[in-house]
PDB file of C-alpha atoms and ligand atoms in Angstrom:
ATOM      1  CA  MET A   1      16.598 -28.216   9.764  1.00 95.00           C
ATOM      2  CA  ASN A   2      18.699 -24.926   8.893  1.00 97.00           C
ATOM      3  CA  TYR A   3      17.835 -21.880   6.846  1.00 98.00           C
ATOM      4  CA  GLN A   4      18.787 -23.288   3.440  1.00 98.00           C
ATOM      5  CA  ASN A   5      16.671 -26.556   4.119  1.00 98.00           C
ATOM      6  CA  ILE A   6      13.446 -24.705   5.437  1.00 98.00           C
ATOM      7  CA  LEU A   7      13.878 -22.103   2.348  1.00 98.00           C
ATOM      8  CA  ASP A   8      14.285 -24.929  -0.318  1.00 98.00           C
ATOM      9  CA  TYR A   9      11.371 -26.708   1.400  1.00 98.00           C
ATOM     10  CA  GLY A  10       8.983 -23.618   1.220  1.00 98.00           C
ATOM     11  CA  ASN A  11      10.313 -22.768  -2.239  1.00 98.00           C
ATOM     12  CA  ASN A  12       9.228 -26.111  -3.463  1.00 98.00           C
ATOM     13  CA  ILE A  13       5.690 -26.118  -1.954  1.00 98.00           C
ATOM     14  CA  LEU A  14       4.939 -22.496  -3.417  1.00 98.00           C
ATOM     15  CA  SER A  15       6.580 -23.408  -6.852  1.00 97.00           C
ATOM     16  CA  LEU A  16       4.106 -26.390  -6.814  1.00 97.00           C
ATOM     17  CA  ASN A  17       1.285 -24.044  -6.216  1.00 96.00           C
ATOM     18  CA  ASN A  18       2.142 -21.871  -9.294  1.00 94.00           C
ATOM     19  CA  ILE A  19       3.688 -18.864  -6.730  1.00 95.00           C
ATOM     20  CA  LYS A  20       6.069 -16.990  -9.206  1.00 93.00           C
ATOM     21  CA  THR A  21       7.964 -15.457  -6.714  1.00 95.00           C
ATOM     22  CA  SER A  22       8.266 -18.318  -4.514  1.00 97.00           C
ATOM     23  CA  GLN A  23      12.015 -18.191  -3.405  1.00 97.00           C
ATOM     24  CA  LEU A  24      11.553 -14.339  -2.480  1.00 97.00           C
ATOM     25  CA  ASP A  25       8.485 -14.966  -0.512  1.00 97.00           C
ATOM     26  CA  CYS A  26      10.286 -17.695   1.349  1.00 98.00           C
ATOM     27  CA  GLU A  27      13.075 -15.483   2.312  1.00 98.00           C
ATOM     28  CA  LEU A  28      10.610 -12.749   3.226  1.00 97.00           C
ATOM     29  CA  ILE A  29       8.636 -15.073   5.470  1.00 98.00           C
ATOM     30  CA  LEU A  30      11.765 -16.514   7.170  1.00 98.00           C
ATOM     31  CA  SER A  31      13.345 -12.872   7.612  1.00 97.00           C
ATOM     32  CA  ASN A  32      10.022 -11.998   9.201  1.00 96.00           C
ATOM     33  CA  ILE A  33      10.008 -14.970  11.685  1.00 97.00           C
ATOM     34  CA  LEU A  34      13.584 -14.523  12.643  1.00 98.00           C
ATOM     35  CA  ASN A  35      13.721 -10.742  12.542  1.00 97.00           C
ATOM     36  CA  LYS A  36      16.830 -10.765  10.490  1.00 97.00           C
ATOM     37  CA  THR A  37      17.296  -9.103   7.100  1.00 96.00           C
ATOM     38  CA  ARG A  38      17.261 -11.172   3.888  1.00 95.00           C
ATOM     39  CA  GLU A  39      20.965 -10.572   3.645  1.00 96.00           C
ATOM     40  CA  GLU A  40      21.493 -12.079   6.943  1.00 97.00           C
ATOM     41  CA  ILE A  41      19.805 -14.987   6.282  1.00 97.00           C
ATOM     42  CA  LEU A  42      21.444 -15.674   2.939  1.00 96.00           C
ATOM     43  CA  ILE A  43      25.186 -15.425   4.470  1.00 97.00           C
ATOM     44  CA  ASN A  44      24.172 -17.712   7.259  1.00 97.00           C
ATOM     45  CA  LEU A  45      22.267 -20.680   5.541  1.00 98.00           C
ATOM     46  CA  ASN A  46      23.647 -23.341   7.909  1.00 98.00           C
ATOM     47  CA  ALA A  47      22.240 -21.775  10.812  1.00 98.00           C
ATOM     48  CA  LYS A  48      19.267 -23.773  12.432  1.00 98.00           C
ATOM     49  CA  VAL A  49      15.802 -22.951  12.760  1.00 98.00           C
ATOM     50  CA  ASP A  50      13.800 -24.384  15.972  1.00 97.00           C
ATOM     51  CA  GLN A  51      10.404 -26.133  16.081  1.00 98.00           C
ATOM     52  CA  LYS A  52       8.527 -23.083  16.943  1.00 98.00           C
ATOM     53  CA  GLN A  53       9.868 -21.078  13.770  1.00 98.00           C
ATOM     54  CA  ILE A  54       8.995 -24.015  11.455  1.00 98.00           C
ATOM     55  CA  GLU A  55       5.363 -24.156  12.726  1.00 98.00           C
ATOM     56  CA  LYS A  56       5.270 -20.484  12.219  1.00 97.00           C
ATOM     57  CA  PHE A  57       6.767 -20.744   8.833  1.00 98.00           C
ATOM     58  CA  ASN A  58       4.302 -23.435   7.745  1.00 98.00           C
ATOM     59  CA  PHE A  59       1.380 -20.935   8.989  1.00 97.00           C
ATOM     60  CA  TYR A  60       2.708 -18.257   6.657  1.00 98.00           C
ATOM     61  CA  LEU A  61       3.338 -20.808   3.815  1.00 98.00           C
ATOM     62  CA  SER A  62      -0.202 -22.106   4.011  1.00 98.00           C
ATOM     63  CA  LYS A  63      -1.834 -18.638   3.635  1.00 97.00           C
ATOM     64  CA  ARG A  64       0.812 -17.807   0.714  1.00 97.00           C
ATOM     65  CA  LYS A  65       0.092 -21.191  -0.949  1.00 96.00           C
ATOM     66  CA  LYS A  66      -3.665 -19.993  -1.210  1.00 96.00           C
ATOM     67  CA  LYS A  67      -2.604 -16.933  -3.309  1.00 95.00           C
ATOM     68  CA  GLU A  68      -2.685 -14.538  -0.418  1.00 97.00           C
ATOM     69  CA  PRO A  69      -0.684 -11.512  -1.198  1.00 97.00           C
ATOM     70  CA  ILE A  70       2.817 -11.696   0.622  1.00 97.00           C
ATOM     71  CA  ALA A  71       2.139  -8.339   2.148  1.00 98.00           C
ATOM     72  CA  TYR A  72      -1.045  -9.436   3.742  1.00 98.00           C
ATOM     73  CA  VAL A  73       0.610 -12.519   4.857  1.00 98.00           C
ATOM     74  CA  LEU A  74       3.234 -10.452   6.599  1.00 97.00           C
ATOM     75  CA  GLY A  75       1.162  -7.519   7.548  1.00 97.00           C
ATOM     76  CA  TYR A  76       3.385  -4.717   5.989  1.00 96.00           C
ATOM     77  CA  LYS A  77       4.638  -3.381   2.864  1.00 96.00           C
ATOM     78  CA  HIS A  78       7.291  -1.049   2.283  1.00 95.00           C
ATOM     79  CA  PHE A  79       6.734   2.117   0.129  1.00 98.00           C
ATOM     80  CA  TRP A  80       8.945   4.995  -0.675  1.00 98.00           C
ATOM     81  CA  LYS A  81      11.185   5.147   2.451  1.00 97.00           C
ATOM     82  CA  HIS A  82       9.020   3.624   4.951  1.00 97.00           C
ATOM     83  CA  LYS A  83       7.195   0.600   6.072  1.00 96.00           C
ATOM     84  CA  PHE A  84       3.358   0.451   6.109  1.00 98.00           C
ATOM     85  CA  LEU A  85       0.960  -1.668   7.875  1.00 98.00           C
ATOM     86  CA  VAL A  86      -1.634  -3.450   5.683  1.00 98.00           C
ATOM     87  CA  ASP A  87      -4.576  -5.735   5.874  1.00 98.00           C
ATOM     88  CA  LYS A  88      -7.115  -6.515   3.451  1.00 98.00           C
ATOM     89  CA  SER A  89      -9.220  -3.554   4.090  1.00 98.00           C
ATOM     90  CA  VAL A  90      -6.410  -1.454   2.079  1.00 98.00           C
ATOM     91  CA  LEU A  91      -4.914  -1.725  -1.188  1.00 98.00           C
ATOM     92  CA  ILE A  92      -1.512  -2.866  -1.040  1.00 98.00           C
ATOM     93  CA  PRO A  93       1.023   0.122  -2.000  1.00 98.00           C
ATOM     94  CA  ARG A  94       2.416  -0.141  -5.261  1.00 98.00           C
ATOM     95  CA  PRO A  95       5.679   1.033  -6.651  1.00 98.00           C
ATOM     96  CA  GLU A  96       4.201   3.029  -9.578  1.00 97.00           C
ATOM     97  CA  THR A  97       2.361   5.076  -6.995  1.00 98.00           C
ATOM     98  CA  GLU A  98       5.697   6.406  -5.485  1.00 98.00           C
ATOM     99  CA  GLN A  99       5.622   8.712  -8.780  1.00 98.00           C
ATOM    100  CA  ILE A 100       2.779  10.730  -7.101  1.00 98.00           C
ATOM    101  CA  VAL A 101       5.017  11.086  -3.861  1.00 98.00           C
ATOM    102  CA  GLU A 102       8.090  12.348  -6.442  1.00 98.00           C
ATOM    103  CA  GLU A 103       5.920  14.599  -8.120  1.00 98.00           C
ATOM    104  CA  ALA A 104       4.322  16.070  -4.916  1.00 98.00           C
ATOM    105  CA  LEU A 105       7.696  16.694  -3.443  1.00 98.00           C
ATOM    106  CA  LYS A 106       8.612  18.648  -6.501  1.00 97.00           C
ATOM    107  CA  PHE A 107       5.712  20.889  -6.085  1.00 97.00           C
ATOM    108  CA  ILE A 108       6.483  21.647  -2.269  1.00 97.00           C
ATOM    109  CA  PRO A 109       9.655  23.407  -1.709  1.00 95.00           C
ATOM    110  CA  THR A 110      11.109  22.084   1.594  1.00 94.00           C
ATOM    111  CA  ASN A 111      10.058  24.254   4.699  1.00 92.00           C
ATOM    112  CA  HIS A 112       6.858  25.481   2.642  1.00 95.00           C
ATOM    113  CA  SER A 113       3.751  24.857   4.600  1.00 96.00           C
ATOM    114  CA  LYS A 114       0.929  23.443   2.166  1.00 97.00           C
ATOM    115  CA  MET A 115      -2.327  22.462   2.680  1.00 98.00           C
ATOM    116  CA  VAL A 116      -2.741  18.996   1.165  1.00 98.00           C
ATOM    117  CA  LEU A 117      -5.914  16.923   0.490  1.00 98.00           C
ATOM    118  CA  ASP A 118      -5.478  13.062  -0.204  1.00 98.00           C
ATOM    119  CA  ILE A 119      -8.503  11.364  -1.809  1.00 98.00           C
ATOM    120  CA  GLY A 120      -8.851   7.393  -1.037  1.00 98.00           C
ATOM    121  CA  THR A 121      -5.784   7.474   1.420  1.00 98.00           C
ATOM    122  CA  GLY A 122      -6.112   3.439   1.887  1.00 98.00           C
ATOM    123  CA  SER A 123      -2.957   2.790   4.111  1.00 98.00           C
ATOM    124  CA  GLY A 124      -2.324   6.229   4.099  1.00 98.00           C
ATOM    125  CA  CYS A 125       1.087   5.593   2.130  1.00 98.00           C
ATOM    126  CA  ILE A 126       1.010   8.632  -0.232  1.00 98.00           C
ATOM    127  CA  ILE A 127       0.465  11.194   2.276  1.00 98.00           C
ATOM    128  CA  ILE A 128       2.360   9.742   5.050  1.00 98.00           C
ATOM    129  CA  SER A 129       5.527   9.459   2.788  1.00 98.00           C
ATOM    130  CA  ILE A 130       5.180  13.379   1.847  1.00 98.00           C
ATOM    131  CA  LEU A 131       4.579  14.723   5.016  1.00 98.00           C
ATOM    132  CA  LYS A 132       7.738  12.727   6.558  1.00 98.00           C
ATOM    133  CA  GLU A 133       9.812  15.031   4.107  1.00 97.00           C
ATOM    134  CA  ARG A 134       7.913  18.344   4.412  1.00 97.00           C
ATOM    135  CA  SER A 135       7.347  18.724   7.924  1.00 95.00           C
ATOM    136  CA  LYS A 136       5.609  22.121   7.798  1.00 97.00           C
ATOM    137  CA  CYS A 137       2.634  20.821   5.686  1.00 98.00           C
ATOM    138  CA  LYS A 138      -0.667  19.581   6.908  1.00 98.00           C
ATOM    139  CA  ALA A 139      -3.150  17.305   5.293  1.00 98.00           C
ATOM    140  CA  ILE A 140      -6.658  15.788   5.141  1.00 98.00           C
ATOM    141  CA  ALA A 141      -6.901  12.400   3.983  1.00 98.00           C
ATOM    142  CA  LEU A 142     -10.293  10.855   2.941  1.00 98.00           C
ATOM    143  CA  ASP A 143     -11.567   7.257   2.451  1.00 98.00           C
ATOM    144  CA  ILE A 144     -15.008   5.963   2.125  1.00 98.00           C
ATOM    145  CA  SER A 145     -13.932   2.825   3.935  1.00 98.00           C
ATOM    146  CA  PHE A 146     -14.095   3.066   7.645  1.00 98.00           C
ATOM    147  CA  LYS A 147     -11.706   0.155   8.198  1.00 98.00           C
ATOM    148  CA  ALA A 148      -9.189   1.477   5.615  1.00 98.00           C
ATOM    149  CA  LEU A 149      -9.085   4.737   7.686  1.00 98.00           C
ATOM    150  CA  LYS A 150      -8.365   2.860  11.025  1.00 98.00           C
ATOM    151  CA  ILE A 151      -5.205   1.440   9.275  1.00 98.00           C
ATOM    152  CA  ALA A 152      -4.319   4.745   7.762  1.00 98.00           C
ATOM    153  CA  LYS A 153      -4.545   6.326  11.205  1.00 98.00           C
ATOM    154  CA  THR A 154      -2.433   3.388  12.761  1.00 98.00           C
ATOM    155  CA  ASN A 155       0.376   4.234  10.101  1.00 98.00           C
ATOM    156  CA  ALA A 156       0.252   7.864  10.860  1.00 98.00           C
ATOM    157  CA  LYS A 157       0.715   7.328  14.237  1.00 98.00           C
ATOM    158  CA  LEU A 158       3.575   4.962  13.876  1.00 98.00           C
ATOM    159  CA  HIS A 159       5.075   7.670  11.676  1.00 98.00           C
ATOM    160  CA  HIS A 160       4.413  10.269  14.245  1.00 98.00           C
ATOM    161  CA  LEU A 161       2.074  12.231  12.049  1.00 98.00           C
ATOM    162  CA  GLU A 162      -1.325  11.773  13.837  1.00 96.00           C
ATOM    163  CA  ASN A 163      -1.296  15.670  14.756  1.00 97.00           C
ATOM    164  CA  LYS A 164      -0.657  16.662  11.140  1.00 98.00           C
ATOM    165  CA  ILE A 165      -3.148  14.469   9.079  1.00 98.00           C
ATOM    166  CA  LYS A 166      -6.964  14.779   9.681  1.00 98.00           C
ATOM    167  CA  PHE A 167      -8.800  11.621   8.566  1.00 98.00           C
ATOM    168  CA  ILE A 168     -12.160  11.794   7.554  1.00 98.00           C
ATOM    169  CA  ASN A 169     -14.743   8.905   6.421  1.00 98.00           C
ATOM    170  CA  ILE A 170     -16.476  10.693   3.639  1.00 98.00           C
ATOM    171  CA  ASP A 171     -17.075   9.989  -0.203  1.00 97.00           C
ATOM    172  CA  ILE A 172     -15.432  12.979  -2.102  1.00 97.00           C
ATOM    173  CA  ASP A 173     -18.912  13.959  -3.649  1.00 95.00           C
ATOM    174  CA  LYS A 174     -20.070  15.152  -0.212  1.00 96.00           C
ATOM    175  CA  PHE A 175     -16.683  16.740   0.865  1.00 97.00           C
ATOM    176  CA  GLU A 176     -16.844  20.561   0.847  1.00 94.00           C
ATOM    177  CA  THR A 177     -14.319  21.782   3.537  1.00 90.00           C
ATOM    178  CA  SER A 178     -11.847  24.259   2.749  1.00 90.00           C
ATOM    179  CA  LYS A 179      -9.375  24.726  -0.282  1.00 96.00           C
ATOM    180  CA  TYR A 180      -5.956  23.209  -0.778  1.00 98.00           C
ATOM    181  CA  ASP A 181      -2.750  23.759  -2.508  1.00 98.00           C
ATOM    182  CA  LEU A 182      -2.320  20.217  -3.554  1.00 98.00           C
ATOM    183  CA  ILE A 183      -4.609  17.387  -4.030  1.00 98.00           C
ATOM    184  CA  LEU A 184      -3.464  13.782  -4.421  1.00 98.00           C
ATOM    185  CA  SER A 185      -5.417  10.605  -5.469  1.00 98.00           C
ATOM    186  CA  ASN A 186      -4.849   7.224  -6.568  1.00 98.00           C
ATOM    187  CA  PRO A 187      -8.479   6.450  -7.192  1.00 98.00           C
ATOM    188  CA  PRO A 188     -10.000   3.168  -8.275  1.00 98.00           C
ATOM    189  CA  TYR A 189      -9.685   3.166 -12.137  1.00 98.00           C
ATOM    190  CA  ILE A 190      -9.827  -0.322 -13.356  1.00 97.00           C
ATOM    191  CA  LYS A 191     -12.559  -0.922 -15.790  1.00 96.00           C
ATOM    192  CA  ASN A 192     -14.964  -3.855 -15.743  1.00 95.00           C
ATOM    193  CA  VAL A 193     -13.500  -6.166 -18.316  1.00 95.00           C
ATOM    194  CA  ASP A 194     -10.039  -5.723 -16.806  1.00 96.00           C
ATOM    195  CA  TYR A 195     -11.130  -6.030 -13.276  1.00 96.00           C
ATOM    196  CA  ASN A 196     -12.332  -9.582 -14.178  1.00 94.00           C
ATOM    197  CA  ARG A 197      -8.966 -10.406 -15.773  1.00 95.00           C
ATOM    198  CA  LEU A 198      -6.839  -9.407 -12.687  1.00 95.00           C
ATOM    199  CA  ASP A 199      -4.514 -11.854 -11.201  1.00 91.00           C
ATOM    200  CA  ASP A 200      -6.285 -14.082  -8.595  1.00 90.00           C
ATOM    201  CA  ASP A 201      -3.791 -12.484  -5.984  1.00 91.00           C
ATOM    202  CA  VAL A 202      -5.159  -9.150  -6.698  1.00 96.00           C
ATOM    203  CA  ARG A 203      -9.041  -9.793  -7.321  1.00 95.00           C
ATOM    204  CA  CYS A 204      -9.819 -12.391  -4.610  1.00 96.00           C
ATOM    205  CA  PHE A 205      -7.638 -10.699  -1.966  1.00 97.00           C
ATOM    206  CA  GLU A 206      -7.582  -6.658  -2.370  1.00 98.00           C
ATOM    207  CA  PRO A 207     -10.573  -4.464  -1.768  1.00 97.00           C
ATOM    208  CA  LYS A 208     -12.897  -4.281  -4.830  1.00 97.00           C
ATOM    209  CA  LEU A 209     -13.503  -0.926  -3.748  1.00 96.00           C
ATOM    210  CA  ALA A 210     -10.088   0.333  -3.907  1.00 97.00           C
ATOM    211  CA  LEU A 211      -9.519  -0.933  -7.521  1.00 97.00           C
ATOM    212  CA  TYR A 212     -12.849  -1.125  -9.462  1.00 97.00           C
ATOM    213  CA  GLY A 213     -13.596   2.113 -11.276  1.00 96.00           C
ATOM    214  CA  GLY A 214     -17.033   0.978 -12.772  1.00 94.00           C
ATOM    215  CA  LEU A 215     -17.896  -0.072 -16.370  1.00 95.00           C
ATOM    216  CA  ASP A 216     -15.401   2.226 -18.359  1.00 96.00           C
ATOM    217  CA  GLY A 217     -13.154   2.902 -15.205  1.00 97.00           C
ATOM    218  CA  TYR A 218     -13.542   6.634 -15.463  1.00 97.00           C
ATOM    219  CA  GLY A 219     -16.294   6.953 -12.658  1.00 96.00           C
ATOM    220  CA  GLU A 220     -14.022   8.092  -9.675  1.00 97.00           C
ATOM    221  CA  LEU A 221     -11.733   9.732 -11.809  1.00 97.00           C
ATOM    222  CA  LYS A 222     -14.193  12.170 -13.231  1.00 97.00           C
ATOM    223  CA  LYS A 223     -15.739  12.742  -9.894  1.00 97.00           C
ATOM    224  CA  ILE A 224     -12.420  13.529  -8.405  1.00 97.00           C
ATOM    225  CA  ILE A 225     -11.313  15.798 -11.257  1.00 97.00           C
ATOM    226  CA  LYS A 226     -14.486  17.824 -11.145  1.00 96.00           C
ATOM    227  CA  LYS A 227     -14.443  18.232  -7.374  1.00 97.00           C
ATOM    228  CA  SER A 228     -10.900  19.201  -7.278  1.00 97.00           C
ATOM    229  CA  SER A 229     -11.553  22.398  -9.717  1.00 96.00           C
ATOM    230  CA  LYS A 230     -13.678  23.487  -6.586  1.00 96.00           C
ATOM    231  CA  LEU A 231     -11.429  22.510  -3.701  1.00 98.00           C
ATOM    232  CA  LEU A 232      -8.059  23.645  -5.452  1.00 98.00           C
ATOM    233  CA  LYS A 233      -6.586  27.263  -4.374  1.00 98.00           C
ATOM    234  CA  ASP A 234      -5.489  29.439  -7.146  1.00 96.00           C
ATOM    235  CA  ASN A 235      -2.281  27.857  -8.963  1.00 95.00           C
ATOM    236  CA  GLY A 236      -3.097  24.721  -6.848  1.00 97.00           C
ATOM    237  CA  LYS A 237      -2.189  21.169  -8.203  1.00 98.00           C
ATOM    238  CA  LEU A 238      -4.072  17.914  -8.743  1.00 98.00           C
ATOM    239  CA  ILE A 239      -1.756  14.880  -8.932  1.00 98.00           C
ATOM    240  CA  ILE A 240      -3.693  11.732  -9.901  1.00 98.00           C
ATOM    241  CA  GLU A 241      -2.736   8.133 -10.864  1.00 98.00           C
ATOM    242  CA  ILE A 242      -4.568   6.768 -13.852  1.00 97.00           C
ATOM    243  CA  GLY A 243      -4.153   3.651 -15.828  1.00 95.00           C
ATOM    244  CA  ALA A 244      -1.675   3.450 -18.721  1.00 92.00           C
ATOM    245  CA  ASN A 245      -4.353   3.304 -21.375  1.00 91.00           C
ATOM    246  CA  GLN A 246      -6.566   5.980 -20.026  1.00 94.00           C
TER     247      GLN A 246
HETATM  248  N1  LIG B   1      -3.747   5.945  -1.678  1.00 62.66           N
HETATM  249  C1  LIG B   1      -3.665   4.522  -1.287  1.00 62.66           C
HETATM  250  C2  LIG B   1      -2.578   3.921  -2.478  1.00 62.66           C
HETATM  251  O1  LIG B   1      -2.008   4.544  -3.418  1.00 62.66           O
HETATM  252  C3  LIG B   1      -4.808   3.726  -1.836  1.00 62.66           C
HETATM  253  C4  LIG B   1      -5.428   3.702  -3.154  1.00 62.66           C
HETATM  254  C5  LIG B   1      -6.831   3.243  -3.392  1.00 62.66           C
HETATM  255  O2  LIG B   1      -7.364   2.533  -2.468  1.00 62.66           O
HETATM  256  N2  LIG B   1      -7.263   3.253  -4.584  1.00 62.66           N
HETATM  257  O3  LIG B   1      -1.897   2.730  -2.086  1.00 62.66           O
END
């Protein structure tokens, strides 16, 4: 079997299971197994795969077939300029959330040292991306999920930031420590009716805790905005992600 054959085979199985991104997902799976870029694969379609690689491909395929998001299947997701480890205990970083990073970088001039608070850090993607570009800053990152914090800590280590970010397992309601130049958050803000209508990939696999914002979707948003008024220094800034219709 060559690269082309295994991609066609996988693509066919995923399409039959109504996976819209079947071709891309198969390329990502193969790229992960062979430890080659998608480009390297696509210009070498006649190269052969061995039995072990086929077995691995089938293993990943069986997970994706059941709608498990490709990021969980592979165990990582790219966000901003870096790769982040993810598992089912954290939200998969979304491209739209990169806007928080963009706005934060505008607010922090290069070489300035600011104290940043990340509320609901999840995989840690936001705060890690920012600290990679602003080496003088330090941060506190909170999450109510202990399991999520474990992933965030691992990501901080992978990006050599373990000494710059302190991770705390606490609800923002109970957090009273210190004052911050900048507060960031991508909180759960999806309201009840919308949550029930989410795609299966999201609703059945990603943590409800990271997505669901209560009946009207405003519960966590209100909590964070209120608390930020106490935790921000004068002229500090809160950057928060909200839903398109909120
Ligand atoms: N801060 C993380 C992210 O943006 C997690 C957010 C969340 O769990 N709601 O991906």
